[in-house]
N, CA, C and O atoms as a GROMACS GRO file, in nm:
protein
  560
    1MET      N    1  -3.486   3.403  -1.733
    1MET     CA    2  -3.433   3.429  -1.600
    1MET      C    3  -3.489   3.331  -1.498
    1MET      O    4  -3.418   3.284  -1.409
    2ARG      N    5  -3.620   3.301  -1.511
    2ARG     CA    6  -3.683   3.206  -1.418
    2ARG      C    7  -3.620   3.067  -1.432
    2ARG      O    8  -3.603   2.996  -1.333
    3ARG      N    9  -3.586   3.031  -1.554
    3ARG     CA   10  -3.525   2.899  -1.574
    3ARG      C   11  -3.389   2.892  -1.504
    3ARG      O   12  -3.356   2.790  -1.443
    4VAL      N   13  -3.311   2.998  -1.514
    4VAL     CA   14  -3.179   3.000  -1.450
    4VAL      C   15  -3.194   2.990  -1.299
    4VAL      O   16  -3.123   2.912  -1.234
    5ILE      N   17  -3.286   3.067  -1.242
    5ILE     CA   18  -3.307   3.062  -1.096
    5ILE      C   19  -3.356   2.924  -1.055
    5ILE      O   20  -3.312   2.870  -0.954
    6GLY      N   21  -3.448   2.867  -1.133
    6GLY     CA   22  -3.498   2.732  -1.103
    6GLY      C   23  -3.388   2.628  -1.110
    6GLY      O   24  -3.380   2.539  -1.025
    7LEU      N   25  -3.302   2.640  -1.212
    7LEU     CA   26  -3.190   2.546  -1.227
    7LEU      C   27  -3.092   2.558  -1.112
    7LEU      O   28  -3.044   2.458  -1.060
    8VAL      N   29  -3.061   2.681  -1.071
    8VAL     CA   30  -2.970   2.704  -0.959
    8VAL      C   31  -3.029   2.646  -0.831
    8VAL      O   32  -2.958   2.581  -0.754
    9LEU      N   33  -3.157   2.668  -0.807
    9LEU     CA   34  -3.221   2.612  -0.687
    9LEU      C   35  -3.222   2.459  -0.690
    9LEU      O   36  -3.203   2.395  -0.587
   10LEU      N   37  -3.244   2.402  -0.806
   10LEU     CA   38  -3.242   2.257  -0.819
   10LEU      C   39  -3.103   2.202  -0.789
   10LEU      O   40  -3.089   2.103  -0.717
   11LEU      N   41  -3.001   2.266  -0.844
   11LEU     CA   42  -2.864   2.220  -0.821
   11LEU      C   43  -2.823   2.236  -0.674
   11LEU      O   44  -2.751   2.152  -0.620
   12LEU      N   45  -2.868   2.342  -0.610
   12LEU     CA   46  -2.836   2.362  -0.469
   12LEU      C   47  -2.909   2.262  -0.379
   12LEU      O   48  -2.862   2.231  -0.270
   13SER      N   49  -3.024   2.214  -0.425
   13SER     CA   50  -3.100   2.120  -0.341
   13SER      C   51  -3.045   1.978  -0.348
   13SER      O   52  -3.072   1.896  -0.260
   14VAL      N   53  -2.967   1.949  -0.452
   14VAL     CA   54  -2.907   1.817  -0.464
   14VAL      C   55  -2.782   1.814  -0.377
   14VAL      O   56  -2.690   1.893  -0.397
   15SER      N   57  -2.780   1.725  -0.282
   15SER     CA   58  -2.664   1.719  -0.192
   15SER      C   59  -2.568   1.612  -0.239
   15SER      O   60  -2.608   1.502  -0.280
   16LEU      N   61  -2.444   1.645  -0.233
   16LEU     CA   62  -2.339   1.549  -0.265
   16LEU      C   63  -2.289   1.492  -0.135
   16LEU      O   64  -2.248   1.566  -0.045
   17SER      N   65  -2.291   1.363  -0.124
   17SER     CA   66  -2.247   1.302   0.001
   17SER      C   67  -2.106   1.247  -0.014
   17SER      O   68  -2.069   1.193  -0.118
   18ALA      N   69  -2.031   1.261   0.090
   18ALA     CA   70  -1.897   1.204   0.096
   18ALA      C   71  -1.900   1.091   0.196
   18ALA      O   72  -1.952   1.106   0.307
   19GLN      N   73  -1.845   0.978   0.158
   19GLN     CA   74  -1.847   0.863   0.246
   19GLN      C   75  -1.704   0.815   0.268
   19GLN      O   76  -1.618   0.825   0.180
   20ALA      N   77  -1.682   0.765   0.385
   20ALA     CA   78  -1.552   0.706   0.417
   20ALA      C   79  -1.576   0.566   0.471
   20ALA      O   80  -1.684   0.535   0.524
   21LEU      N   81  -1.476   0.483   0.458
   21LEU     CA   82  -1.487   0.345   0.506
   21LEU      C   83  -1.470   0.338   0.657
   21LEU      O   84  -1.402   0.420   0.718
   22SER      N   85  -1.530   0.240   0.713
   22SER     CA   86  -1.507   0.205   0.852
   22SER      C   87  -1.438   0.069   0.849
   22SER      O   88  -1.501  -0.032   0.815
   23TRP      N   89  -1.312   0.066   0.883
   23TRP     CA   90  -1.234  -0.057   0.872
   23TRP      C   91  -1.280  -0.159   0.976
   23TRP      O   92  -1.310  -0.123   1.090
   24ALA      N   93  -1.285  -0.285   0.938
   24ALA     CA   94  -1.326  -0.392   1.029
   24ALA      C   95  -1.219  -0.419   1.134
   24ALA      O   96  -1.251  -0.454   1.248
   25TYR      N   97  -1.093  -0.403   1.098
   25TYR     CA   98  -0.983  -0.426   1.191
   25TYR      C   99  -0.860  -0.351   1.141
   25TYR      O  100  -0.849  -0.317   1.023
   26ALA      N  101  -0.767  -0.327   1.233
   26ALA     CA  102  -0.640  -0.265   1.196
   26ALA      C  103  -0.555  -0.371   1.126
   26ALA      O  104  -0.550  -0.486   1.168
   27PHE      N  105  -0.489  -0.330   1.017
   27PHE     CA  106  -0.403  -0.425   0.946
   27PHE      C  107  -0.275  -0.358   0.901
   27PHE      O  108  -0.265  -0.236   0.891
   28VAL      N  109  -0.177  -0.442   0.874
   28VAL     CA  110  -0.052  -0.400   0.810
   28VAL      C  111  -0.025  -0.497   0.696
   28VAL      O  112  -0.072  -0.611   0.697
   29VAL      N  113   0.050  -0.451   0.597
   29VAL     CA  114   0.084  -0.534   0.482
   29VAL      C  115   0.235  -0.541   0.472
   29VAL      O  116   0.304  -0.440   0.482
   30LEU      N  117   0.286  -0.662   0.452
   30LEU     CA  118   0.429  -0.684   0.433
   30LEU      C  119   0.446  -0.783   0.319
   30LEU      O  120   0.397  -0.895   0.327
   31ASP      N  121   0.516  -0.742   0.215
   31ASP     CA  122   0.548  -0.828   0.100
   31ASP      C  123   0.425  -0.898   0.044
   31ASP      O  124   0.429  -1.017   0.013
   32GLY      N  125   0.314  -0.824   0.031
   32GLY     CA  126   0.195  -0.880  -0.031
   32GLY      C  127   0.108  -0.964   0.060
   32GLY      O  128   0.013  -1.027   0.014
   33ARG      N  129   0.139  -0.968   0.189
   33ARG     CA  130   0.058  -1.045   0.285
   33ARG      C  131  -0.006  -0.947   0.384
   33ARG      O  132   0.061  -0.859   0.437
   34VAL      N  133  -0.136  -0.964   0.409
   34VAL     CA  134  -0.210  -0.878   0.501
   34VAL      C  135  -0.216  -0.945   0.637
   34VAL      O  136  -0.253  -1.062   0.649
   35TYR      N  137  -0.179  -0.869   0.741
   35TYR     CA  138  -0.178  -0.917   0.878
   35TYR      C  139  -0.277  -0.834   0.960
   35TYR      O  140  -0.275  -0.711   0.955
   36GLU      N  141  -0.363  -0.901   1.036
   36GLU     CA  142  -0.453  -0.831   1.128
   36GLU      C  143  -0.378  -0.805   1.258
   36GLU      O  144  -0.320  -0.896   1.316
   37VAL      N  145  -0.380  -0.680   1.303
   37VAL     CA  146  -0.313  -0.644   1.427
   37VAL      C  147  -0.408  -0.675   1.543
   37VAL      O  148  -0.517  -0.619   1.553
   38MET      N  149  -0.364  -0.764   1.630
   38MET     CA  150  -0.445  -0.809   1.743
   38MET      C  151  -0.416  -0.720   1.864
   38MET      O  152  -0.317  -0.647   1.867
   39ASP      N  153  -0.502  -0.727   1.961
   39ASP     CA  154  -0.481  -0.652   2.086
   39ASP      C  155  -0.407  -0.741   2.186
   39ASP      O  156  -0.447  -0.756   2.301
   40VAL      N  157  -0.298  -0.800   2.139
   40VAL     CA  158  -0.215  -0.890   2.220
   40VAL      C  159  -0.074  -0.834   2.222
   40VAL      O  160  -0.014  -0.812   2.118
   41ALA      N  161  -0.022  -0.811   2.341
   41ALA     CA  162   0.113  -0.755   2.355
   41ALA      C  163   0.219  -0.861   2.327
   41ALA      O  164   0.201  -0.979   2.358
   42VAL      N  165   0.329  -0.817   2.267
   42VAL     CA  166   0.445  -0.904   2.244
   42VAL      C  167   0.557  -0.850   2.332
   42VAL      O  168   0.588  -0.732   2.328
   43LEU      N  169   0.617  -0.939   2.412
   43LEU     CA  170   0.725  -0.900   2.502
   43LEU      C  171   0.853  -0.869   2.424
   43LEU      O  172   0.877  -0.926   2.318
   44GLU      N  173   0.934  -0.780   2.479
   44GLU     CA  174   1.062  -0.744   2.416
   44GLU      C  175   1.150  -0.867   2.396
   44GLU      O  176   1.222  -0.875   2.296
   45ALA      N  177   1.144  -0.961   2.488
   45ALA     CA  178   1.227  -1.081   2.479
   45ALA      C  179   1.187  -1.170   2.361
   45ALA      O  180   1.267  -1.250   2.314
   46ASP      N  181   1.063  -1.156   2.313
   46ASP     CA  182   1.015  -1.238   2.202
   46ASP      C  183   1.035  -1.174   2.066
   46ASP      O  184   0.997  -1.231   1.964
   47LEU      N  185   1.096  -1.055   2.062
   47LEU     CA  186   1.114  -0.985   1.936
   47LEU      C  187   1.241  -1.029   1.864
   47LEU      O  188   1.345  -1.050   1.927
   48GLY      N  189   1.230  -1.043   1.733
   48GLY     CA  190   1.345  -1.077   1.651
   48GLY      C  191   1.390  -0.955   1.571
   48GLY      O  192   1.380  -0.842   1.617
   49GLU      N  193   1.441  -0.981   1.453
   49GLU     CA  194   1.494  -0.877   1.365
   49GLU      C  195   1.384  -0.789   1.307
   49GLU      O  196   1.268  -0.831   1.297
   50VAL      N  197   1.421  -0.667   1.269
   50VAL     CA  198   1.330  -0.578   1.197
   50VAL      C  199   1.313  -0.634   1.056
   50VAL      O  200   1.412  -0.663   0.989
   51VAL      N  201   1.186  -0.649   1.012
   51VAL     CA  202   1.160  -0.707   0.880
   51VAL      C  203   1.094  -0.610   0.783
   51VAL      O  204   1.079  -0.640   0.665
   52GLY      N  205   1.054  -0.493   0.832
   52GLY     CA  206   0.990  -0.396   0.742
   52GLY      C  207   0.930  -0.280   0.818
   52GLY      O  208   0.947  -0.266   0.939
   53GLU      N  209   0.858  -0.197   0.743
   53GLU     CA  210   0.791  -0.081   0.802
   53GLU      C  211   0.676  -0.037   0.712
   53GLU      O  212   0.671  -0.075   0.595
   54VAL      N  213   0.587   0.041   0.767
   54VAL     CA  214   0.476   0.097   0.689
   54VAL      C  215   0.534   0.203   0.595
   54VAL      O  216   0.604   0.294   0.638
   55LYS      N  217   0.504   0.189   0.466
   55LYS     CA  218   0.554   0.284   0.366
   55LYS      C  219   0.442   0.364   0.300
   55LYS      O  220   0.466   0.473   0.249
   56THR      N  221   0.319   0.313   0.302
   56THR     CA  222   0.205   0.385   0.245
   56THR      C  223   0.083   0.364   0.334
   56THR      O  224   0.077   0.270   0.413
   57MET      N  225  -0.013   0.454   0.321
   57MET     CA  226  -0.138   0.444   0.397
   57MET      C  227  -0.250   0.397   0.305
   57MET      O  228  -0.254   0.431   0.187
   58ALA      N  229  -0.341   0.317   0.361
   58ALA     CA  230  -0.458   0.273   0.286
   58ALA      C  231  -0.553   0.391   0.267
   58ALA      O  232  -0.562   0.478   0.354
   59ASP      N  233  -0.623   0.394   0.156
   59ASP     CA  234  -0.716   0.502   0.125
   59ASP      C  235  -0.849   0.478   0.197
   59ASP      O  236  -0.914   0.376   0.176
   60ASP      N  237  -0.888   0.572   0.283
   60ASP     CA  238  -1.012   0.559   0.359
   60ASP      C  239  -1.137   0.574   0.273
   60ASP      O  240  -1.246   0.535   0.316
   61MET      N  241  -1.125   0.630   0.156
   61MET     CA  242  -1.243   0.652   0.072
   61MET      C  243  -1.280   0.529  -0.011
   61MET      O  244  -1.397   0.493  -0.021
   62ASP      N  245  -1.180   0.465  -0.072
   62ASP     CA  246  -1.214   0.352  -0.158
   62ASP      C  247  -1.155   0.218  -0.110
   62ASP      O  248  -1.181   0.114  -0.170
   63GLY      N  249  -1.077   0.221  -0.004
   63GLY     CA  250  -1.025   0.097   0.053
   63GLY      C  251  -0.903   0.042  -0.018
   63GLY      O  252  -0.859  -0.069   0.014
   64SER      N  253  -0.847   0.115  -0.112
   64SER     CA  254  -0.732   0.064  -0.186
   64SER      C  255  -0.603   0.085  -0.108
   64SER      O  256  -0.590   0.179  -0.030
   65TYR      N  257  -0.509  -0.004  -0.131
   65TYR     CA  258  -0.376   0.009  -0.072
   65TYR      C  259  -0.278  -0.069  -0.158
   65TYR      O  260  -0.318  -0.159  -0.232
   66TYR      N  261  -0.151  -0.034  -0.147
   66TYR     CA  262  -0.047  -0.102  -0.223
   66TYR      C  263   0.081  -0.100  -0.142
   66TYR      O  264   0.098  -0.017  -0.053
   67GLY      N  265   0.169  -0.191  -0.173
   67GLY     CA  266   0.298  -0.195  -0.104
   67GLY      C  267   0.283  -0.230   0.043
   67GLY      O  268   0.183  -0.289   0.084
   68ASP      N  269   0.382  -0.193   0.122
   68ASP     CA  270   0.381  -0.217   0.266
   68ASP      C  271   0.296  -0.107   0.330
   68ASP      O  272   0.347  -0.001   0.365
   69ALA      N  273   0.167  -0.134   0.346
   69ALA     CA  274   0.071  -0.033   0.387
   69ALA      C  275   0.007  -0.067   0.521
   69ALA      O  276   0.026  -0.175   0.576
   70SER      N  277  -0.070   0.029   0.572
   70SER     CA  278  -0.150   0.009   0.692
   70SER      C  279  -0.271   0.101   0.686
   70SER      O  280  -0.268   0.205   0.619
   71ASN      N  281  -0.377   0.063   0.755
   71ASN     CA  282  -0.494   0.148   0.761
   71ASN      C  283  -0.501   0.227   0.892
   71ASN      O  284  -0.580   0.321   0.903
   72MET      N  285  -0.420   0.192   0.989
   72MET     CA  286  -0.425   0.258   1.119
   72MET      C  287  -0.290   0.314   1.166
   72MET      O  288  -0.286   0.413   1.238
   73TYR      N  289  -0.183   0.252   1.125
   73TYR     CA  290  -0.050   0.290   1.174
   73TYR      C  291   0.018   0.386   1.079
   73TYR      O  292   0.009   0.369   0.957
   74PRO      N  293   0.087   0.487   1.131
   74PRO     CA  294   0.149   0.589   1.045
   74PRO      C  295   0.270   0.534   0.968
   74PRO      O  296   0.328   0.432   1.004
   75ILE      N  297   0.306   0.606   0.863
   75ILE     CA  298   0.424   0.569   0.784
   75ILE      C  299   0.546   0.572   0.876
   75ILE      O  300   0.565   0.665   0.954
   76GLY      N  301   0.629   0.468   0.864
   76GLY     CA  302   0.748   0.457   0.948
   76GLY      C  303   0.732   0.358   1.063
   76GLY      O  304   0.830   0.326   1.130
   77THR      N  305   0.610   0.310   1.087
   77THR     CA  306   0.588   0.211   1.193
   77THR      C  307   0.664   0.083   1.158
   77THR      O  308   0.655   0.033   1.046
   78THR      N  309   0.737   0.031   1.254
   78THR     CA  310   0.827  -0.082   1.230
   78THR      C  311   0.758  -0.216   1.252
   78THR      O  312   0.672  -0.230   1.340
   79TYR      N  313   0.796  -0.317   1.170
   79TYR     CA  314   0.753  -0.456   1.188
   79TYR      C  315   0.876  -0.535   1.229
   79TYR      O  316   0.985  -0.516   1.176
   80ARG      N  317   0.857  -0.626   1.325
   80ARG     CA  318   0.965  -0.716   1.364
   80ARG      C  319   0.912  -0.858   1.366
   80ARG      O  320   0.792  -0.882   1.382
   81GLU      N  321   1.004  -0.952   1.348
   81GLU     CA  322   0.962  -1.092   1.355
   81GLU      C  323   0.943  -1.132   1.501
   81GLU      O  324   1.002  -1.073   1.592
   82VAL      N  325   0.860  -1.234   1.522
   82VAL     CA  326   0.838  -1.289   1.655
   82VAL      C  327   0.921  -1.416   1.664
   82VAL      O  328   0.908  -1.506   1.581
   83ASN      N  329   1.007  -1.423   1.766
   83ASN     CA  330   1.094  -1.540   1.780
   83ASN      C  331   1.012  -1.668   1.789
   83ASN      O  332   0.913  -1.675   1.862
   84GLY      N  333   1.054  -1.768   1.714
   84GLY     CA  334   0.989  -1.898   1.717
   84GLY      C  335   0.872  -1.910   1.620
   84GLY      O  336   0.809  -2.016   1.613
   85GLU      N  337   0.842  -1.805   1.546
   85GLU     CA  338   0.732  -1.810   1.450
   85GLU      C  339   0.779  -1.759   1.314
   85GLU      O  340   0.864  -1.670   1.306
   86ALA      N  341   0.724  -1.817   1.210
   86ALA     CA  342   0.760  -1.775   1.074
   86ALA      C  343   0.699  -1.639   1.044
   86ALA      O  344   0.590  -1.606   1.092
   87ILE      N  345   0.769  -1.560   0.965
   87ILE     CA  346   0.720  -1.428   0.925
   87ILE      C  347   0.589  -1.442   0.848
   87ILE      O  348   0.504  -1.353   0.853
   88GLU      N  349   0.571  -1.552   0.777
   88GLU     CA  350   0.449  -1.575   0.702
   88GLU      C  351   0.327  -1.594   0.792
   88GLU      O  352   0.214  -1.581   0.745
   89ASP      N  353   0.348  -1.624   0.921
   89ASP     CA  354   0.237  -1.649   1.014
   89ASP      C  355   0.207  -1.531   1.107
   89ASP      O  356   0.091  -1.502   1.134
   90ALA      N  357   0.312  -1.465   1.157
   90ALA     CA  358   0.290  -1.359   1.256
   90ALA      C  359   0.404  -1.257   1.253
   90ALA      O  360   0.517  -1.288   1.216
   91LEU      N  361   0.371  -1.135   1.294
   91LEU     CA  362   0.466  -1.025   1.307
   91LEU      C  363   0.440  -0.954   1.439
   91LEU      O  364   0.336  -0.974   1.503
   92ALA      N  365   0.534  -0.871   1.478
   92ALA     CA  366   0.512  -0.777   1.588
   92ALA      C  367   0.512  -0.637   1.527
   92ALA      O  368   0.602  -0.603   1.449
   93VAL      N  369   0.412  -0.556   1.562
   93VAL     CA  370   0.397  -0.422   1.506
   93VAL      C  371   0.418  -0.321   1.617
   93VAL      O  372   0.361  -0.333   1.726
   94GLU      N  373   0.501  -0.220   1.590
   94GLU     CA  374   0.529  -0.116   1.688
   94GLU      C  375   0.402  -0.034   1.714
   94GLU      O  376   0.334   0.008   1.621
   95ASP      N  377   0.374  -0.014   1.842
   95ASP     CA  378   0.257   0.063   1.884
   95ASP      C  379   0.303   0.161   1.990
   95ASP      O  380   0.408   0.141   2.050
   96GLU      N  381   0.228   0.267   2.013
   96GLU     CA  382   0.272   0.364   2.114
   96GLU      C  383   0.283   0.304   2.253
   96GLU      O  384   0.355   0.357   2.338
   97SER      N  385   0.214   0.194   2.278
   97SER     CA  386   0.220   0.130   2.409
   97SER      C  387   0.317   0.011   2.414
   97SER      O  388   0.328  -0.054   2.517
   98GLY      N  389   0.385  -0.017   2.305
   98GLY     CA  390   0.478  -0.130   2.301
   98GLY      C  391   0.471  -0.200   2.166
   98GLY      O  392   0.473  -0.134   2.062
   99TRP      N  393   0.462  -0.331   2.168
   99TRP     CA  394   0.454  -0.412   2.046
   99TRP      C  395   0.328  -0.495   2.048
   99TRP      O  396   0.292  -0.551   2.152
  100LYS      N  397   0.258  -0.503   1.935
  100LYS     CA  398   0.136  -0.582   1.924
  100LYS      C  399   0.156  -0.693   1.822
  100LYS      O  400   0.232  -0.679   1.726
  101ARG      N  401   0.088  -0.802   1.845
  101ARG     CA  402   0.095  -0.917   1.757
  101ARG      C  403   0.006  -0.894   1.634
  101ARG      O  404  -0.106  -0.845   1.647
  102ALA      N  405   0.056  -0.929   1.517
  102ALA     CA  406  -0.021  -0.923   1.393
  102ALA      C  407  -0.016  -1.061   1.328
  102ALA      O  408   0.092  -1.117   1.307
  103GLU      N  409  -0.134  -1.115   1.296
  103GLU     CA  410  -0.143  -1.249   1.239
  103GLU      C  411  -0.186  -1.243   1.094
  103GLU      O  412  -0.270  -1.162   1.055
  104TYR      N  413  -0.127  -1.333   1.013
  104TYR     CA  414  -0.158  -1.338   0.870
  104TYR      C  415  -0.306  -1.370   0.848
  104TYR      O  416  -0.361  -1.458   0.914
  105ARG      N  417  -0.370  -1.296   0.755
  105ARG     CA  418  -0.510  -1.320   0.722
  105ARG      C  419  -0.528  -1.362   0.577
  105ARG      O  420  -0.597  -1.460   0.550
  106HIS      N  421  -0.467  -1.289   0.482
  106HIS     CA  422  -0.482  -1.321   0.340
  106HIS      C  423  -0.378  -1.245   0.260
  106HIS      O  424  -0.310  -1.156   0.311
  107ASP      N  425  -0.368  -1.280   0.133
  107ASP     CA  426  -0.277  -1.208   0.043
  107ASP      C  427  -0.342  -1.076   0.003
  107ASP      O  428  -0.464  -1.068  -0.011
  108ALA      N  429  -0.260  -0.974  -0.016
  108ALA     CA  430  -0.309  -0.843  -0.059
  108ALA      C  431  -0.356  -0.852  -0.204
  108ALA      O  432  -0.303  -0.932  -0.280
  109PRO      N  433  -0.454  -0.770  -0.242
  109PRO     CA  434  -0.498  -0.770  -0.382
  109PRO      C  435  -0.387  -0.720  -0.473
  109PRO      O  436  -0.303  -0.640  -0.432
  110PHE      N  437  -0.388  -0.767  -0.597
  110PHE     CA  438  -0.288  -0.726  -0.695
  110PHE      C  439  -0.301  -0.576  -0.723
  110PHE      O  440  -0.411  -0.524  -0.739
  111SER      N  441  -0.188  -0.510  -0.729
  111SER     CA  442  -0.187  -0.368  -0.765
  111SER      C  443  -0.070  -0.345  -0.858
  111SER      O  444   0.043  -0.385  -0.829
  112MET      N  445  -0.096  -0.279  -0.968
  112MET     CA  446   0.010  -0.248  -1.064
  112MET      C  447   0.113  -0.155  -1.001
  112MET      O  448   0.229  -0.156  -1.041
  113ARG      N  449   0.073  -0.076  -0.902
  113ARG     CA  450   0.166   0.015  -0.837
  113ARG      C  451   0.276  -0.061  -0.763
  113ARG      O  452   0.385  -0.007  -0.743
  114ASP      N  453   0.249  -0.186  -0.723
  114ASP     CA  454   0.352  -0.267  -0.659
  114ASP      C  455   0.465  -0.301  -0.757
  114ASP      O  456   0.578  -0.324  -0.715
  115HIS      N  457   0.434  -0.304  -0.886
  115HIS     CA  458   0.530  -0.346  -0.988
  115HIS      C  459   0.570  -0.232  -1.081
  115HIS      O  460   0.630  -0.256  -1.186
  116LEU      N  461   0.537  -0.110  -1.043
  116LEU     CA  462   0.563   0.005  -1.128
  116LEU      C  463   0.712   0.024  -1.156
  116LEU      O  464   0.750   0.064  -1.266
  117ASP      N  465   0.798  -0.004  -1.058
  117ASP     CA  466   0.941   0.012  -1.080
  117ASP      C  467   0.992  -0.084  -1.187
  117ASP      O  468   1.076  -0.046  -1.268
  118LYS      N  469   0.943  -0.207  -1.188
  118LYS     CA  470   0.987  -0.305  -1.289
  118LYS      C  471   0.941  -0.263  -1.429
  118LYS      O  472   1.016  -0.277  -1.525
  119VAL      N  473   0.820  -0.212  -1.439
  119VAL     CA  474   0.768  -0.165  -1.567
  119VAL      C  475   0.852  -0.046  -1.616
  119VAL      O  476   0.887  -0.039  -1.734
  120ALA      N  477   0.883   0.046  -1.526
  120ALA     CA  478   0.963   0.164  -1.563
  120ALA      C  479   1.102   0.121  -1.611
  120ALA      O  480   1.150   0.172  -1.712
  121TYR      N  481   1.166   0.028  -1.539
  121TYR     CA  482   1.296  -0.020  -1.582
  121TYR      C  483   1.287  -0.088  -1.719
  121TYR      O  484   1.378  -0.074  -1.801
  122GLY      N  485   1.180  -0.160  -1.743
  122GLY     CA  486   1.159  -0.223  -1.873
  122GLY      C  487   1.151  -0.121  -1.986
  122GLY      O  488   1.212  -0.140  -2.091
  123PHE      N  489   1.076  -0.013  -1.963
  123PHE     CA  490   1.065   0.091  -2.065
  123PHE      C  491   1.199   0.163  -2.086
  123PHE      O  492   1.233   0.196  -2.200
  124VAL      N  493   1.273   0.187  -1.981
  124VAL     CA  494   1.405   0.250  -1.995
  124VAL      C  495   1.497   0.158  -2.074
  124VAL      O  496   1.568   0.204  -2.164
  125GLY      N  497   1.497   0.028  -2.043
  125GLY     CA  498   1.579  -0.067  -2.116
  125GLY      C  499   1.540  -0.075  -2.263
  125GLY      O  500   1.627  -0.078  -2.350
  126LEU      N  501   1.411  -0.078  -2.290
  126LEU     CA  502   1.363  -0.080  -2.428
  126LEU      C  503   1.405   0.047  -2.502
  126LEU      O  504   1.444   0.042  -2.618
  127GLY      N  505   1.395   0.159  -2.433
  127GLY     CA  506   1.438   0.286  -2.493
  127GLY      C  507   1.586   0.286  -2.526
  127GLY      O  508   1.626   0.335  -2.632
  128LEU      N  509   1.668   0.230  -2.438
  128LEU     CA  510   1.812   0.222  -2.464
  128LEU      C  511   1.842   0.132  -2.583
  128LEU      O  512   1.928   0.164  -2.665
  129VAL      N  513   1.772   0.019  -2.594
  129VAL     CA  514   1.793  -0.072  -2.706
  129VAL      C  515   1.757  -0.002  -2.837
  129VAL      O  516   1.832  -0.011  -2.935
  130VAL      N  517   1.644   0.066  -2.841
  130VAL     CA  518   1.602   0.138  -2.962
  130VAL      C  519   1.704   0.247  -2.995
  130VAL      O  520   1.740   0.264  -3.111
  131PHE      N  521   1.752   0.321  -2.895
  131PHE     CA  522   1.850   0.427  -2.916
  131PHE      C  523   1.980   0.370  -2.974
  131PHE      O  524   2.034   0.425  -3.070
  132VAL      N  525   2.030   0.260  -2.918
  132VAL     CA  526   2.155   0.199  -2.965
  132VAL      C  527   2.136   0.147  -3.107
  132VAL      O  528   2.225   0.164  -3.191
  133MET      N  529   2.023   0.083  -3.135
  133MET     CA  530   1.999   0.033  -3.271
  133MET      C  531   1.993   0.148  -3.372
  133MET      O  532   2.046   0.136  -3.482
  134TYR      N  533   1.929   0.257  -3.335
  134TYR     CA  534   1.918   0.374  -3.423
  134TYR      C  535   2.057   0.433  -3.450
  134TYR      O  536   2.089   0.467  -3.564
  135ARG      N  537   2.137   0.446  -3.345
  135ARG     CA  538   2.272   0.503  -3.362
  135ARG      C  539   2.361   0.409  -3.445
  135ARG      O  540   2.442   0.456  -3.525
  136PHE      N  541   2.346   0.276  -3.425
  136PHE     CA  542   2.427   0.179  -3.498
  136PHE      C  543   2.392   0.182  -3.645
  136PHE      O  544   2.482   0.178  -3.729
  137ARG      N  545   2.265   0.190  -3.679
  137ARG     CA  546   2.224   0.195  -3.820
  137ARG      C  547   2.268   0.325  -3.886
  137ARG      O  548   2.301   0.327  -4.005
  138ARG      N  549   2.269   0.429  -3.812
  138ARG     CA  550   2.306   0.560  -3.867
  138ARG      C  551   2.454   0.568  -3.902
  138ARG      O  552   2.491   0.639  -3.996
  139THR      N  553   2.539   0.496  -3.829
  139THR     CA  554   2.684   0.503  -3.854
  139THR      C  555   2.724   0.417  -3.974
  139THR      O  556   2.836   0.431  -4.022
  140ARG      N  557   2.640   0.331  -4.022
  140ARG     CA  558   2.675   0.246  -4.137
  140ARG      C  559   2.672   0.321  -4.260
  140ARG      O  560   2.698   0.267  -4.367
   0.00000   0.00000   0.00000
């Protein structure tokens, strides 16, 4: 009995800590490119076409993200091109106070989740080929 009580007290004394990341800057991801959102307003006259939106949120615990993601902006936040600049260099990101400039920083890390649809289609196609071959051999 003493061992059980001692073990329980030992387990209760060990604290499990939960940690979350503190992001260095707000970012958005579009087509595998990471853009830092600057505190610079973009005028309505300088906005071009809509080029994308936030579709996933970055994980605050491990820092992972995939697809068109953001660490600060909610899902559905719109990206637009800035007139006179290439999409590869800068974007305008919708903010509650207007539009903010986002500048390219680096390519996003590789994630298999970005290519999951292609892998799934490959397996479906392979399954269909095996099914057709099996049915063809059976009818002979």
